[in-house]
Each structure stands twice: as C-alpha cells, then as structure tokens.
PDB file of C-alpha atoms in Angstrom:
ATOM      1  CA  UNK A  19      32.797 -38.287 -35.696  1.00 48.00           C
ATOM      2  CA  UNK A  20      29.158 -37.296 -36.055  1.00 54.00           C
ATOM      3  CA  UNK A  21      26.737 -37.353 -32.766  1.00 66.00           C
ATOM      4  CA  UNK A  22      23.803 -36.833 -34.418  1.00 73.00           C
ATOM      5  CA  UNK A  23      21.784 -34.772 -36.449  1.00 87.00           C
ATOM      6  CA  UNK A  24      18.619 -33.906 -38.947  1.00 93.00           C
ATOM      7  CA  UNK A  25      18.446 -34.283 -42.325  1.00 95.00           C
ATOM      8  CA  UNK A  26      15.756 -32.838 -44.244  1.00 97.00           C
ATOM      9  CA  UNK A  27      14.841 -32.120 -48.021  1.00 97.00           C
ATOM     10  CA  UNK A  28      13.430 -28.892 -49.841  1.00 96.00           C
ATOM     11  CA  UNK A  29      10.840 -29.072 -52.063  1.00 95.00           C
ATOM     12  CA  UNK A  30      13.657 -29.064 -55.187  1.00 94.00           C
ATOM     13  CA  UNK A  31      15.442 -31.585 -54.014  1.00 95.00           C
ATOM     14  CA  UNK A  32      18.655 -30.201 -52.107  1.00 96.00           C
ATOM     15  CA  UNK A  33      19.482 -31.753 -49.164  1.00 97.00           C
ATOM     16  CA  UNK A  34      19.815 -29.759 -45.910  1.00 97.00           C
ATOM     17  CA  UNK A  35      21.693 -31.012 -42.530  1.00 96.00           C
ATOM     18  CA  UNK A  36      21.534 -29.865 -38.998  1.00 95.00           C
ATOM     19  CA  UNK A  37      24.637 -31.883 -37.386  1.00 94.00           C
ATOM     20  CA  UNK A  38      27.000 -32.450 -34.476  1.00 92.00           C
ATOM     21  CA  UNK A  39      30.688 -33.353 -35.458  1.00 85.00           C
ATOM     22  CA  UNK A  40      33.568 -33.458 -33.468  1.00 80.00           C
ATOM     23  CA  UNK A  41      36.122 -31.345 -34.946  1.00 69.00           C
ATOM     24  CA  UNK A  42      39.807 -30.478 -34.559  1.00 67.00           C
ATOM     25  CA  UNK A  43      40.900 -31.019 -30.993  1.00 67.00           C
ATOM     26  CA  UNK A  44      37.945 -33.204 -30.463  1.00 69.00           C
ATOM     27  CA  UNK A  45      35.756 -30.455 -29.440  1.00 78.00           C
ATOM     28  CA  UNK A  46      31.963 -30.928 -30.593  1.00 86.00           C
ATOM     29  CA  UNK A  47      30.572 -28.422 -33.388  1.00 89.00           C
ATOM     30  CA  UNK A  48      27.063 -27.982 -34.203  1.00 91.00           C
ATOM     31  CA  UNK A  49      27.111 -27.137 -37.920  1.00 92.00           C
ATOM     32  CA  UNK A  50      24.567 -26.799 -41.280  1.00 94.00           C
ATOM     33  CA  UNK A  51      25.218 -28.434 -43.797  1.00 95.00           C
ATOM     34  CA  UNK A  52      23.953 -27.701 -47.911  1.00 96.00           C
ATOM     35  CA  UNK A  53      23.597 -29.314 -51.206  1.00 97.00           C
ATOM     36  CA  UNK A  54      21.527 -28.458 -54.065  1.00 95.00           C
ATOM     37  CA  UNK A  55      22.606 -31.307 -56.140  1.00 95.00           C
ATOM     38  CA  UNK A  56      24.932 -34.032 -56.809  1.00 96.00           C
ATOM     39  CA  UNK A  57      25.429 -34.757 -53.391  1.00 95.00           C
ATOM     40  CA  UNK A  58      27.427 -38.217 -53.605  1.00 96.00           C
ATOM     41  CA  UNK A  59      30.222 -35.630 -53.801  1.00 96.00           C
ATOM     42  CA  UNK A  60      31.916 -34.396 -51.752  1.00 94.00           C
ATOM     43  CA  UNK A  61      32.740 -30.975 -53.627  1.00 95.00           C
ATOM     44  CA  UNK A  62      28.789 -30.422 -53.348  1.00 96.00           C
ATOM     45  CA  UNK A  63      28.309 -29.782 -49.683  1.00 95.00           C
ATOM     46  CA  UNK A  64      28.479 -26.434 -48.264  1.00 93.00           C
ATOM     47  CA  UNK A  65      29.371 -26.360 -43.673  1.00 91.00           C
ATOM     48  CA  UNK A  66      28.665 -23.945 -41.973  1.00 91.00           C
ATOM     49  CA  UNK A  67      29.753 -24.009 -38.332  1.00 89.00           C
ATOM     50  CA  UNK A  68      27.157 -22.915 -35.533  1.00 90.00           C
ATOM     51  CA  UNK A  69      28.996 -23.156 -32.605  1.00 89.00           C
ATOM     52  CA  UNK A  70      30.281 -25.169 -29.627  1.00 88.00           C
ATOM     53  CA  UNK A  71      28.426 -28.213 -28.686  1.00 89.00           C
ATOM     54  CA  UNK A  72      27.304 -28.494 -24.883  1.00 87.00           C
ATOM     55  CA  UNK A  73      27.726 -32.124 -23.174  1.00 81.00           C
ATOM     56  CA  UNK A  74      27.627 -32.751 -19.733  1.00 75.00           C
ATOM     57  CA  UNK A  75      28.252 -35.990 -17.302  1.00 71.00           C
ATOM     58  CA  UNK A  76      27.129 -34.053 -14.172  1.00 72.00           C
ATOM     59  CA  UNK A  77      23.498 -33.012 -14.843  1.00 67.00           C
ATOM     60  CA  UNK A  78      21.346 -35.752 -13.081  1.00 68.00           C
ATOM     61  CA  UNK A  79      20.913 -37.279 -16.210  1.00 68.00           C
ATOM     62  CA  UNK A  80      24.448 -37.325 -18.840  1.00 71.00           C
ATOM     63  CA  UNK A  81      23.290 -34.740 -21.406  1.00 76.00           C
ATOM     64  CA  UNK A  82      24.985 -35.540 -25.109  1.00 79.00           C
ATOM     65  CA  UNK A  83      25.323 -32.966 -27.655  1.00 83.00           C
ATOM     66  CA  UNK A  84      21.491 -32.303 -29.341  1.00 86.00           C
ATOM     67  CA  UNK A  85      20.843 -30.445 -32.511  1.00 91.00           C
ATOM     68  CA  UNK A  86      17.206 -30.771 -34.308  1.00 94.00           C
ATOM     69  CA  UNK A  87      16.160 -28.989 -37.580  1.00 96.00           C
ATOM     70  CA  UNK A  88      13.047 -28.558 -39.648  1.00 97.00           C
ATOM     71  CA  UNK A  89      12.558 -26.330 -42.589  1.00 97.00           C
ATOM     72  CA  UNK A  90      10.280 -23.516 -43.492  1.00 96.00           C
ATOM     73  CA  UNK A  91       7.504 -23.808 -46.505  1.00 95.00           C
ATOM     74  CA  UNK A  92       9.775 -21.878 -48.454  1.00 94.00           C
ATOM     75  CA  UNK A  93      12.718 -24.570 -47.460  1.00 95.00           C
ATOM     76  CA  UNK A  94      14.534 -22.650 -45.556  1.00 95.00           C
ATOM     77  CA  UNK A  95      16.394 -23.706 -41.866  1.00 96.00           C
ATOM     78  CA  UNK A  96      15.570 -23.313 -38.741  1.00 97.00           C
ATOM     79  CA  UNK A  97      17.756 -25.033 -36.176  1.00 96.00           C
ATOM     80  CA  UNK A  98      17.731 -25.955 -32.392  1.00 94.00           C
ATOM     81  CA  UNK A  99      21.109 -25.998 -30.883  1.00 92.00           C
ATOM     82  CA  UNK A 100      21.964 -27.288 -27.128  1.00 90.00           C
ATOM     83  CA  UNK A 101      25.369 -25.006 -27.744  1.00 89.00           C
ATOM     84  CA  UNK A 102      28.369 -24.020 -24.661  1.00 87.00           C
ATOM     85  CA  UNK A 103      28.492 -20.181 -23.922  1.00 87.00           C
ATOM     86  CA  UNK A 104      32.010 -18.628 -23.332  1.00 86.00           C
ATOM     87  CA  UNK A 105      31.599 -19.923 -19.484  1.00 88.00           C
ATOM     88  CA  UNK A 106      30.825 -23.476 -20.668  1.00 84.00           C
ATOM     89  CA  UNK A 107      27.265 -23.178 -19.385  1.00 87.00           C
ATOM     90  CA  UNK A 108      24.673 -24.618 -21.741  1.00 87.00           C
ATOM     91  CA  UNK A 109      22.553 -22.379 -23.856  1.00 89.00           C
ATOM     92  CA  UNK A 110      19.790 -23.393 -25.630  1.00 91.00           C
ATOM     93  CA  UNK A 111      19.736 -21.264 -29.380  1.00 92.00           C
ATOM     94  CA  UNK A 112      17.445 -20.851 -32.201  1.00 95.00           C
ATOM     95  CA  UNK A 113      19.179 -20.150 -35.701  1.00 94.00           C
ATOM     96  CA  UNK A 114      17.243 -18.997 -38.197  1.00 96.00           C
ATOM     97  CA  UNK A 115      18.470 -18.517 -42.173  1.00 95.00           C
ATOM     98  CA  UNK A 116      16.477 -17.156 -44.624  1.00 95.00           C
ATOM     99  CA  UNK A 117      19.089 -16.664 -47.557  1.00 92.00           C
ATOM    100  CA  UNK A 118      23.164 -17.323 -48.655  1.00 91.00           C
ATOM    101  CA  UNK A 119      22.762 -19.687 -45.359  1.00 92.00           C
ATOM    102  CA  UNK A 120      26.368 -21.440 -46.345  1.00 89.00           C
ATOM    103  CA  UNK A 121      27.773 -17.658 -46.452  1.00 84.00           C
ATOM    104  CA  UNK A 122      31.351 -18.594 -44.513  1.00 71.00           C
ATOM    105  CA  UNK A 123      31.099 -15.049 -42.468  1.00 68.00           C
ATOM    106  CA  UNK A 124      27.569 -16.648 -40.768  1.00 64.00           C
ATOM    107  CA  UNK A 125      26.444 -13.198 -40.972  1.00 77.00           C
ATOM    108  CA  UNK A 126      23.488 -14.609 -43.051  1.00 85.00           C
ATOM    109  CA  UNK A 127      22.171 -16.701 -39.713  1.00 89.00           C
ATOM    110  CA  UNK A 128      20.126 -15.306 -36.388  1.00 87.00           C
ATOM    111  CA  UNK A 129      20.241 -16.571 -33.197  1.00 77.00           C
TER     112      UNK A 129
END
C-alpha cells in the first residue's frame, strides 16, 4: 500500500507526510498528508492527492515511485515528486504550500 515517503514535524507539533500510496485500481498516488493533533486517529489526518506516481522497469536502472519532503522555518511543505505526465513520461515537480495546504480543490499548492 504505501511505497514510501517523508514524515516530518512542525515546530507545534503536527505531523506532516509526503507519501506514495497505491490507490484505487492500483495506480500509484503521490499525496500530503496533515495532522495538527491527535493523530492515533484516523478522523485527524487531512490527504491531499498530488498526482500520478511515475515507475518504470525499462530505464537502465528500475526506477520506483520517489517522493521527498522537508518543511519551511515557518513549517510549511515543500515536496519533490517523480510524478507521470498525461503521456506517461516522467516529470520531475516541485509543490510548494504555503497555507489551507489540505484544501480538497489543491488550488492552495504550486507546482
């Protein structure tokens, strides 16, 4: 189910993750993931999907899906994302949230 991921914490203790999941279908999503407290449930977390995951066993060396994540001084996300484009090709993104990051449009990321 999950193929890796980061998880980090801001300086008031919620819990941020950068993941890859496999998701209905069994297609890979890269997603974020937040919760500001009483994260032993389940209710707490906040996804946010990023996109399709690139994986490849034709490159000279088998590429899995890769997502990494650090946060900003101020605790906020910054994500990089080996995602597929519309032609399956790999793309490498940068998503960067400053506020509402778990905002279900996704308007509140840039890539």
């Amino acid at each position: 189910m999950w193929e890796g991921g980061a998880l980090r914490f801001d300086k008031n203790g919620g819990a941020h993750v950068a993941t890859v999941a496999t998701g209905g279908g069994a297609q890979q999503l890269g997603g974020y993931l937040y919760c500001p407290k009483d994260c032993e449930k389940e209710a707490s977390w906040a996804p946010v999907g990023l996109g399709k995951a690139f994986e490849s066993e034709t490159e000279a060396v088998r590429m899995k899906p890769t997502i990494s994540m650090e946060l900003t001084q101020a605790g906020t996300p910054r994500i990089l994302f080996m995602a597929k484009d519309a032609a399956g090709k790999k793309n490498i993104l940068y998503f960067a949230c400053d506020s509402n990051c778990t905002a279900q449009s996704g308007s509140a990321w840039t890539a």
